[in-house]
Every structure is written in C-alpha cells, then in structure tokens.
Coordinates of N, CA and C in Angstrom, one line a residue:
M1 N 13.5 20.7 12.9 CA 14.3 19.5 12.9 C 14.6 19.1 11.4
K2 N 15.6 18.3 11.3 CA 16.0 17.7 10.0 C 15.4 16.3 10.0
I3 N 14.5 16.0 9.0 CA 13.8 14.8 8.9 C 13.9 14.2 7.5
A4 N 14.2 12.9 7.5 CA 14.3 12.2 6.2 C 13.0 11.3 6.1
V5 N 12.4 11.3 4.9 CA 11.2 10.5 4.6 C 11.5 9.7 3.4
V6 N 11.5 8.3 3.6 CA 11.7 7.4 2.5 C 10.3 6.9 2.1
G7 N 10.0 7.0 0.8 CA 8.7 6.7 0.3 C 7.9 8.0 0.2
A8 N 8.6 9.1 -0.1 CA 8.1 10.4 0.0 C 7.1 10.8 -1.1
S9 N 7.1 10.0 -2.2 CA 6.2 10.3 -3.3 C 4.8 9.5 -3.2
G10 N 4.7 8.7 -2.2 CA 3.5 7.8 -2.0 C 2.4 8.6 -1.4
N11 N 1.2 7.9 -1.2 CA 0.0 8.5 -0.7 C 0.2 9.0 0.7
A12 N 0.8 8.2 1.6 CA 1.0 8.7 3.0 C 2.3 9.6 3.0
G13 N 3.3 9.1 2.4 CA 4.6 9.8 2.4 C 4.5 11.3 2.0
S14 N 3.8 11.5 0.9 CA 3.6 12.9 0.3 C 2.9 13.8 1.3
R15 N 1.9 13.2 2.0 CA 1.2 14.0 3.0 C 2.1 14.3 4.2
I16 N 2.9 13.3 4.6 CA 3.8 13.5 5.7 C 4.8 14.6 5.4
V17 N 5.3 14.6 4.2 CA 6.3 15.6 3.8 C 5.7 17.0 3.9
T18 N 4.5 17.1 3.3 CA 3.8 18.4 3.3 C 3.5 18.9 4.7
E19 N 3.0 18.0 5.6 CA 2.7 18.4 7.0 C 3.9 18.9 7.7
L20 N 5.0 18.1 7.6 CA 6.2 18.5 8.3 C 6.8 19.8 7.8
A21 N 6.8 19.9 6.4 CA 7.3 21.2 5.8 C 6.5 22.4 6.3
S22 N 5.2 22.2 6.4 CA 4.3 23.3 6.8 C 4.6 23.7 8.3
R23 N 5.2 22.9 9.0 CA 5.6 23.2 10.4 C 7.0 23.7 10.6
G24 N 7.6 23.9 9.4 CA 9.0 24.5 9.5 C 10.1 23.6 9.6
H25 N 9.9 22.3 9.4 CA 11.0 21.3 9.5 C 11.7 21.3 8.1
T26 N 13.0 20.8 8.1 CA 13.8 20.7 6.9 C 13.7 19.2 6.5
I27 N 13.2 18.9 5.3 CA 12.9 17.6 4.9 C 13.8 17.1 3.7
T28 N 14.3 15.9 3.9 CA 14.9 15.2 2.8 C 13.9 14.1 2.3
A29 N 13.4 14.4 1.2 CA 12.3 13.5 0.6 C 12.9 12.5 -0.3
I30 N 12.9 11.2 0.1 CA 13.6 10.2 -0.6 C 12.6 9.3 -1.4
A31 N 12.9 9.0 -2.7 CA 12.0 8.2 -3.5 C 12.8 7.6 -4.6
R32 N 12.4 6.5 -5.2 CA 13.1 5.9 -6.3 C 13.0 6.8 -7.5
H33 N 11.9 7.6 -7.6 CA 11.8 8.6 -8.7 C 11.5 9.9 -8.0
P34 N 12.6 10.6 -7.7 CA 12.5 11.9 -6.9 C 11.8 13.0 -7.7
E35 N 11.7 12.8 -9.1 CA 11.0 13.8 -9.9 C 9.5 13.8 -9.6
K36 N 9.0 12.8 -8.9 CA 7.6 12.7 -8.6 C 7.2 13.5 -7.3
I37 N 8.3 14.0 -6.6 CA 8.0 14.7 -5.4 C 7.8 16.1 -5.7
A38 N 6.6 16.6 -5.1 CA 6.2 18.0 -5.4 C 7.3 19.0 -4.8
S39 N 7.6 20.0 -5.5 CA 8.5 21.1 -5.1 C 7.9 21.9 -4.0
Q40 N 8.6 22.0 -2.8 CA 8.1 22.8 -1.7 C 9.3 23.4 -1.0
P41 N 9.1 24.6 -0.4 CA 10.2 25.2 0.4 C 10.6 24.2 1.5
S42 N 11.9 24.2 1.7 CA 12.6 23.4 2.8 C 12.5 21.9 2.5
V43 N 12.1 21.5 1.3 CA 12.1 20.1 0.9 C 13.1 19.8 -0.2
T44 N 14.0 18.9 0.1 CA 15.0 18.5 -0.9 C 14.7 17.0 -1.3
A45 N 14.5 16.8 -2.6 CA 14.2 15.5 -3.1 C 15.5 14.8 -3.4
K46 N 15.6 13.5 -3.0 CA 16.8 12.7 -3.2 C 16.4 11.3 -3.8
Q47 N 17.2 10.8 -4.7 CA 16.9 9.4 -5.2 C 17.4 8.4 -4.1
G48 N 16.6 7.4 -3.9 CA 17.0 6.3 -2.9 C 16.3 5.1 -3.2
D49 N 16.9 3.9 -2.9 CA 16.3 2.6 -3.1 C 16.1 1.9 -1.7
V50 N 14.9 1.5 -1.5 CA 14.7 0.8 -0.2 C 15.5 -0.5 0.1
Q51 N 15.9 -1.1 -1.0 CA 16.7 -2.3 -0.9 C 18.2 -2.0 -0.7
D52 N 18.6 -0.8 -0.8 CA 20.0 -0.4 -0.7 C 20.3 0.1 0.7
Q53 N 20.7 -0.9 1.6 CA 20.9 -0.6 3.0 C 21.9 0.5 3.2
A54 N 23.1 0.4 2.6 CA 24.2 1.4 2.8 C 23.8 2.8 2.3
G55 N 23.1 2.8 1.1 CA 22.7 4.0 0.5 C 21.6 4.7 1.4
L56 N 20.7 4.0 2.0 CA 19.7 4.6 2.9 C 20.3 5.1 4.1
A57 N 21.3 4.3 4.7 CA 22.0 4.8 5.9 C 22.7 6.1 5.7
A58 N 23.3 6.3 4.5 CA 23.9 7.5 4.2 C 22.9 8.7 4.0
L59 N 21.7 8.4 3.5 CA 20.7 9.4 3.3 C 20.1 9.8 4.7
F60 N 20.0 8.8 5.6 CA 19.4 9.1 6.9 C 20.4 9.8 7.8
A61 N 21.7 9.6 7.6 CA 22.7 10.2 8.5 C 22.6 11.7 8.6
G62 N 22.7 12.2 9.8 CA 22.7 13.6 10.1 C 21.3 14.2 10.3
H63 N 20.3 13.3 10.3 CA 18.9 13.8 10.5 C 18.5 13.5 12.0
D64 N 17.6 14.3 12.4 CA 17.0 14.1 13.8 C 16.1 12.9 13.8
A65 N 15.4 12.7 12.7 CA 14.5 11.5 12.6 C 14.4 11.1 11.1
A66 N 14.1 9.8 11.0 CA 13.9 9.2 9.7 C 12.5 8.5 9.7
I67 N 11.8 8.6 8.6 CA 10.4 8.0 8.5 C 10.4 7.1 7.3
S68 N 9.9 5.9 7.6 CA 9.8 4.9 6.5 C 8.3 4.8 6.2
S69 N 8.0 5.2 4.9 CA 6.6 5.1 4.4 C 6.6 4.3 3.1
V70 N 6.8 3.0 3.2 CA 7.0 2.2 2.0 C 6.1 0.9 2.2
H71 N 5.7 0.4 1.0 CA 5.0 -0.9 1.0 C 5.9 -2.0 1.6
F72 N 5.3 -2.8 2.5 CA 6.1 -3.8 3.1 C 6.5 -4.9 2.2
L73 N 5.7 -5.2 1.2 CA 6.1 -6.3 0.2 C 7.2 -5.8 -0.8
D74 N 7.3 -4.5 -0.9 CA 8.4 -4.0 -1.8 C 9.7 -3.7 -1.1
S75 N 9.8 -4.0 0.2 CA 10.9 -3.7 1.0 C 11.3 -4.8 1.9
D76 N 12.4 -4.7 2.6 CA 12.9 -5.7 3.5 C 13.1 -5.0 4.9
P77 N 12.3 -5.3 5.9 CA 12.4 -4.7 7.1 C 13.7 -4.8 7.8
V78 N 14.4 -5.9 7.5 CA 15.7 -6.2 8.1 C 16.7 -5.1 7.6
R79 N 16.7 -4.8 6.3 CA 17.5 -3.8 5.7 C 17.2 -2.4 6.2
L80 N 15.9 -2.1 6.2 CA 15.4 -0.8 6.6 C 15.9 -0.5 8.1
I81 N 15.6 -1.5 9.0 CA 16.0 -1.3 10.4 C 17.5 -1.1 10.5
A82 N 18.3 -2.0 9.8 CA 19.7 -1.9 9.8 C 20.2 -0.5 9.3
A83 N 19.6 0.0 8.2 CA 20.0 1.3 7.6 C 19.8 2.4 8.7
A84 N 18.6 2.3 9.4 CA 18.3 3.3 10.4 C 19.3 3.2 11.5
R85 N 19.7 2.0 11.9 CA 20.6 1.8 13.0 C 22.0 2.3 12.6
D86 N 22.4 1.9 11.4 CA 23.8 2.3 10.9 C 23.9 3.8 10.8
S87 N 22.8 4.5 10.5 CA 22.9 5.9 10.2 C 23.0 6.7 11.5
K88 N 22.8 6.1 12.7 CA 22.8 6.8 14.0 C 21.7 7.9 14.1
V89 N 20.7 7.8 13.3 CA 19.6 8.8 13.3 C 18.9 8.8 14.7
G90 N 18.4 9.9 15.1 CA 17.9 10.1 16.4 C 16.6 9.2 16.7
R91 N 15.7 9.2 15.7 CA 14.5 8.4 15.8 C 14.2 7.8 14.5
Y92 N 13.5 6.6 14.5 CA 13.1 5.9 13.3 C 11.6 5.7 13.5
L93 N 10.8 6.2 12.6 CA 9.4 6.1 12.7 C 8.9 5.4 11.4
V94 N 7.9 4.4 11.6 CA 7.4 3.6 10.5 C 5.9 3.8 10.3
V95 N 5.5 4.0 9.1 CA 4.1 4.1 8.7 C 3.7 2.6 8.7
G96 N 2.9 2.2 9.7 CA 2.6 0.8 9.8 C 1.3 0.5 9.1
G97 N 0.8 -0.7 9.4 CA -0.5 -1.2 8.8 C -1.5 -1.5 9.9
A98 N -2.7 -1.7 9.5 CA -3.8 -2.0 10.5 C -3.9 -3.5 10.8
G99 N -3.3 -4.3 10.0 CA -3.5 -5.7 10.1 C -2.9 -6.3 11.4
S100 N -1.9 -5.7 12.0 CA -1.3 -6.2 13.2 C -2.0 -5.7 14.4
L101 N -3.0 -4.8 14.3 CA -3.8 -4.3 15.4 C -4.7 -5.4 15.9
E102 N -5.0 -5.4 17.2 CA -5.8 -6.4 17.9 C -7.3 -6.1 17.8
V103 N -8.2 -7.1 17.5 CA -9.6 -6.9 17.6 C -10.2 -7.6 18.8
A104 N -9.4 -8.4 19.5 CA -9.6 -9.0 20.8 C -8.3 -9.3 21.3
P105 N -8.2 -9.6 22.6 CA -6.9 -9.9 23.2 C -6.1 -11.0 22.5
G106 N -5.0 -10.6 21.9 CA -4.1 -11.6 21.2 C -4.6 -12.0 19.8
V107 N -5.7 -11.3 19.3 CA -6.2 -11.6 18.0 C -6.0 -10.5 17.1
R108 N -5.1 -10.7 16.1 CA -4.8 -9.6 15.1 C -5.8 -9.5 14.1
L109 N -6.1 -8.3 13.6 CA -7.1 -8.1 12.5 C -6.8 -9.0 11.3
V110 N -5.6 -9.1 10.9 CA -5.2 -9.9 9.7 C -5.6 -11.3 9.8
T111 N -5.8 -11.9 11.0 CA -6.2 -13.3 11.2 C -7.7 -13.5 11.2
T112 N -8.5 -12.4 11.1 CA -10.0 -12.6 11.2 C -10.5 -13.1 9.8
P113 N -11.6 -13.8 9.8 CA -12.2 -14.5 8.6 C -12.5 -13.5 7.5
N114 N -12.9 -12.3 7.8 CA -13.3 -11.3 6.8 C -12.2 -10.4 6.3
F115 N -11.0 -10.6 6.7 CA -9.9 -9.8 6.3 C -9.7 -10.0 4.8
P116 N -9.6 -8.9 4.0 CA -9.5 -9.1 2.5 C -8.3 -9.8 2.1
V117 N -8.4 -10.9 1.3 CA -7.3 -11.7 0.9 C -6.3 -10.9 0.1
V118 N -6.7 -9.9 -0.6 CA -5.8 -9.1 -1.5 C -4.8 -8.4 -0.6
Y119 N -5.1 -8.0 0.6 CA -4.2 -7.3 1.5 C -3.5 -8.1 2.5
K120 N -3.8 -9.4 2.5 CA -3.3 -10.3 3.6 C -1.7 -10.4 3.6
A121 N -1.1 -10.6 2.5 CA 0.4 -10.7 2.5 C 1.1 -9.4 3.0
E122 N 0.6 -8.3 2.5 CA 1.1 -7.0 2.9 C 0.9 -6.8 4.4
A123 N -0.2 -7.1 4.9 CA -0.5 -7.0 6.3 C 0.3 -7.9 7.2
E124 N 0.5 -9.1 6.7 CA 1.3 -10.1 7.5 C 2.8 -9.6 7.6
K125 N 3.3 -9.0 6.5 CA 4.7 -8.6 6.5 C 4.8 -7.3 7.4
G126 N 3.8 -6.5 7.4 CA 3.8 -5.4 8.3 C 3.8 -5.8 9.8
G127 N 3.1 -6.9 10.1 CA 3.2 -7.4 11.4 C 4.5 -7.9 11.8
A128 N 5.2 -8.6 10.8 CA 6.5 -9.1 11.0 C 7.5 -7.9 11.2
F129 N 7.3 -6.8 10.5 CA 8.1 -5.6 10.7 C 8.0 -5.1 12.2
L130 N 6.8 -5.0 12.7 CA 6.6 -4.6 14.0 C 7.3 -5.6 15.0
D131 N 7.1 -6.9 14.8 CA 7.7 -7.9 15.7 C 9.3 -7.7 15.7
L132 N 9.9 -7.4 14.6 CA 11.3 -7.2 14.5 C 11.7 -5.9 15.3
L133 N 10.9 -4.9 15.2 CA 11.2 -3.6 15.9 C 11.1 -3.9 17.4
R134 N 10.2 -4.7 17.8 CA 10.0 -5.0 19.3 C 11.2 -5.7 19.9
Q135 N 12.0 -6.4 19.0 CA 13.2 -7.1 19.5 C 14.4 -6.2 19.4
E136 N 14.3 -5.0 18.8 CA 15.4 -4.1 18.6 C 16.0 -3.5 19.9
K137 N 17.3 -3.6 20.1 CA 17.9 -3.2 21.3 C 18.5 -1.8 21.3
E138 N 18.8 -1.3 20.0 CA 19.5 -0.1 19.9 C 18.6 1.1 19.4
L139 N 17.8 0.8 18.4 CA 17.1 1.8 17.7 C 16.0 2.4 18.5
N140 N 15.8 3.8 18.4 CA 14.7 4.5 19.1 C 13.6 4.6 18.1
W141 N 12.7 3.5 18.1 CA 11.7 3.4 17.0 C 10.3 3.7 17.5
T142 N 9.4 4.0 16.5 CA 8.0 4.2 16.8 C 7.3 3.7 15.5
F143 N 6.2 2.9 15.7 CA 5.4 2.3 14.6 C 4.0 2.9 14.8
L144 N 3.5 3.6 13.8 CA 2.2 4.2 13.8 C 1.3 3.4 12.8
S145 N 0.3 2.7 13.4 CA -0.7 2.0 12.6 C -1.9 2.9 12.3
P146 N -2.3 2.9 11.0 CA -3.6 3.6 10.7 C -4.7 2.7 11.1
S147 N -5.9 3.2 11.0 CA -7.1 2.4 11.2 C -7.3 1.5 9.9
A148 N -8.4 0.7 9.9 CA -8.5 -0.3 8.9 C -8.6 0.3 7.5
L149 N -9.3 1.4 7.3 CA -9.4 2.1 6.0 C -8.5 3.3 6.1
F150 N -7.5 3.3 5.2 CA -6.5 4.4 5.1 C -6.6 5.0 3.8
T151 N -7.1 6.2 3.7 CA -7.5 6.7 2.4 C -7.4 8.3 2.4
A152 N -7.5 8.8 1.1 CA -7.4 10.3 1.0 C -8.6 10.9 1.6
G153 N -8.4 12.1 2.2 CA -9.6 12.7 2.9 C -9.2 14.2 3.2
E154 N -9.6 14.6 4.4 CA -9.4 16.0 4.8 C -8.4 16.0 6.0
R155 N -7.8 17.1 6.2 CA -6.9 17.4 7.3 C -7.8 18.1 8.4
T156 N -8.4 17.3 9.3 CA -9.3 17.9 10.3 C -8.5 18.2 11.6
G157 N -7.5 17.5 11.9 CA -6.8 17.6 13.2 C -7.5 17.0 14.4
K158 N -8.6 16.3 14.0 CA -9.5 15.8 15.1 C -9.5 14.2 14.9
F159 N -8.9 13.5 15.9 CA -8.8 12.1 15.8 C -8.5 11.5 17.2
R160 N -8.6 10.2 17.3 CA -8.2 9.5 18.5 C -7.0 8.7 18.4
L161 N -6.2 8.6 19.5 CA -5.1 7.7 19.5 C -5.3 6.5 20.4
G162 N -4.7 5.4 20.0 CA -4.8 4.2 20.8 C -3.4 3.5 20.8
T163 N -3.4 2.3 21.3 CA -2.1 1.6 21.4 C -2.1 0.4 20.4
D164 N -2.5 -0.8 20.9 CA -2.5 -2.0 20.1 C -3.9 -2.5 19.6
Q165 N -4.9 -1.8 20.0 CA -6.3 -2.2 19.6 C -6.8 -1.4 18.5
L166 N -7.5 -2.0 17.5 CA -8.1 -1.3 16.4 C -9.2 -0.3 16.9
L167 N -9.1 0.9 16.4 CA -10.1 1.9 16.8 C -11.2 1.9 15.9
T168 N -12.4 1.9 16.4 CA -13.7 1.9 15.6 C -14.6 3.0 16.1
A169 N -15.1 3.8 15.2 CA -16.0 4.9 15.5 C -17.4 4.3 15.9
S170 N -18.2 5.2 16.4 CA -19.6 4.8 16.9 C -20.4 4.2 15.8
D171 N -20.1 4.6 14.5 CA -20.9 4.0 13.4 C -20.3 2.7 12.9
G172 N -19.3 2.2 13.6 CA -18.7 0.9 13.2 C -17.6 1.0 12.3
K173 N -17.3 2.2 11.7 CA -16.3 2.4 10.7 C -14.9 2.5 11.5
S174 N -13.9 2.0 10.8 CA -12.5 2.2 11.3 C -11.7 2.8 10.2
W175 N -11.4 4.1 10.3 CA -10.7 4.7 9.2 C -10.0 6.0 9.7
I176 N -9.0 6.4 8.8 CA -8.3 7.6 9.0 C -7.8 8.1 7.7
S177 N -7.8 9.4 7.5 CA -7.3 10.0 6.2 C -5.8 10.1 6.3
F178 N -5.2 10.0 5.1 CA -3.7 10.2 5.0 C -3.3 11.5 5.6
E179 N -4.2 12.5 5.4 CA -3.9 13.9 5.9 C -3.8 13.9 7.5
D180 N -4.8 13.3 8.1 CA -4.8 13.3 9.6 C -3.8 12.4 10.2
F181 N -3.5 11.3 9.5 CA -2.4 10.4 9.9 C -1.1 11.2 9.9
A182 N -0.9 12.0 8.9 CA 0.3 12.8 8.8 C 0.4 13.8 10.0
V183 N -0.7 14.3 10.4 CA -0.8 15.2 11.6 C -0.3 14.5 12.9
A184 N -0.9 13.3 13.0 CA -0.6 12.4 14.2 C 0.9 12.1 14.2
L185 N 1.5 11.8 13.1 CA 2.9 11.4 13.0 C 3.8 12.6 13.3
A186 N 3.4 13.8 12.7 CA 4.2 15.0 13.0 C 4.1 15.4 14.5
D187 N 2.9 15.2 15.1 CA 2.8 15.5 16.5 C 3.7 14.6 17.3
E188 N 3.8 13.4 17.0 CA 4.7 12.4 17.7 C 6.1 12.8 17.6
I189 N 6.5 13.3 16.4 CA 7.9 13.7 16.2 C 8.2 14.9 17.1
E190 N 7.3 15.9 17.1 CA 7.5 17.1 17.9 C 7.4 16.9 19.4
R191 N 6.5 16.0 19.8 CA 6.2 15.8 21.2 C 6.2 14.3 21.4
P192 N 7.4 13.7 21.6 CA 7.5 12.2 21.7 C 6.6 11.6 22.8
A193 N 5.8 10.7 22.5 CA 4.9 10.1 23.6 C 4.9 8.5 23.4
H194 N 5.5 8.0 22.3 CA 5.4 6.6 22.1 C 6.8 6.1 21.6
L195 N 7.8 6.3 22.5 CA 9.1 5.8 22.1 C 9.2 4.3 22.3
R196 N 9.8 3.6 21.3 CA 9.9 2.2 21.3 C 8.5 1.5 21.5
Q197 N 7.5 2.1 20.9 CA 6.1 1.6 21.0 C 5.4 1.7 19.7
R198 N 4.4 0.9 19.6 CA 3.4 1.1 18.5 C 2.2 1.8 19.0
F199 N 1.7 2.7 18.2 CA 0.4 3.3 18.6 C -0.5 3.4 17.3
T200 N -1.7 3.8 17.4 CA -2.6 3.8 16.3 C -3.4 5.1 16.3
V201 N -4.0 5.5 15.2 CA -4.8 6.7 15.0 C -6.0 6.4 14.2
G202 N -7.1 7.0 14.6 CA -8.4 6.8 13.9 C -9.4 7.8 14.4
Y203 N -10.6 7.7 13.7 CA -11.7 8.7 14.1 C -12.6 8.0 15.1

C-alpha cells in the first residue's frame, strides 16, 4: 500500500515508518525537517507543515492511508481532519494519547487527581481531537491510543488490544513501547478491525 505519515521524524512516527517499510509498503514520510528522516528503501521524505491544510491534503492525495503522528498542542485537529477529508485518502489514522482513555465508566484518565500537570493540556487536546473525529461523517478514521507510559523499548509483537478503557498489566503498570505501538498500527492498516473507532494497545 501507499501510506503517508506526517510527523515521520518523531518518536512514534519514525518507528511507524520503519515498521511499515519493513512490511513492503511504500511510504511518504512527511516532516517539517525531512532531512531528519532516516533513509530507507521505499521511503520518500517530503517537507510538510501540519498547519498547512492545503499542502497536507496535496501530500496525502493518492495514498491508501494517511497517518497523523504529531503533538496535539503543535497542530490543529480541525485542519488535519479537513486535510485528510480533502485529500480523498482511503483511511486516516491518528496516533492518539492515553488521557482520553477511561479508568472508570465515563471517567477519562486526564481528569484523575494524579494525572501529571505537565501533560494535561496535551492530553485534553488529544481528547478534543477524538471527539471531533467521532462527529466526522465522511472520513474513514481510526484513533489508536497508547497506554499511559509511551516510551522507547523493544519490538516484541506481544501486546493486548482494548477499546476505550486504559489497559493495565498485572503489576499495575500501563505502558507500551513505540516499537510495539507501530506493530499494532501496521496490523490495523493491513487488517482493518477498528474503522471509525478508537482502540488502545498495551502490555
């Protein structure tokens, strides 16, 4: 498949590009500074700005899927969604956040007393992004939330999937590596199971 990834030089984005390329897909890797994107077979680096709706739509056009892997505070979900819609791309997948996941019925993680203040604004904007997607009538979207701790690690290929509830391991930890998150996202692209839905991945 032909897949566009915006935010391709970031922690999650770079792993997603590598995972998809390793599976034989053709990738357009989009970043503000494309020189930061590692050279790989079947990966073409392109310059793009997340605030440039028309420019992003042009970059997404002609792809089977487009993936948004950008910080919520550095972007505008309205423009990103509109760019994906205008491009007529087959699918639009978003690297989400954990803050919008539920820890109890109707209770989002971001609203809990111990949620780190430093991440709160980012998490709240991620939740707003998801809410906008859920109102979307045209776009074939998917929003994948990582577990609470989203960090560098190993590609094990062993993880659990959930829907709207935060996943927690038997030791109480809630986490996923960038590498295994990329596997879960690539699996979803190849074998769609969460069309117009949010889902989550964790150990």
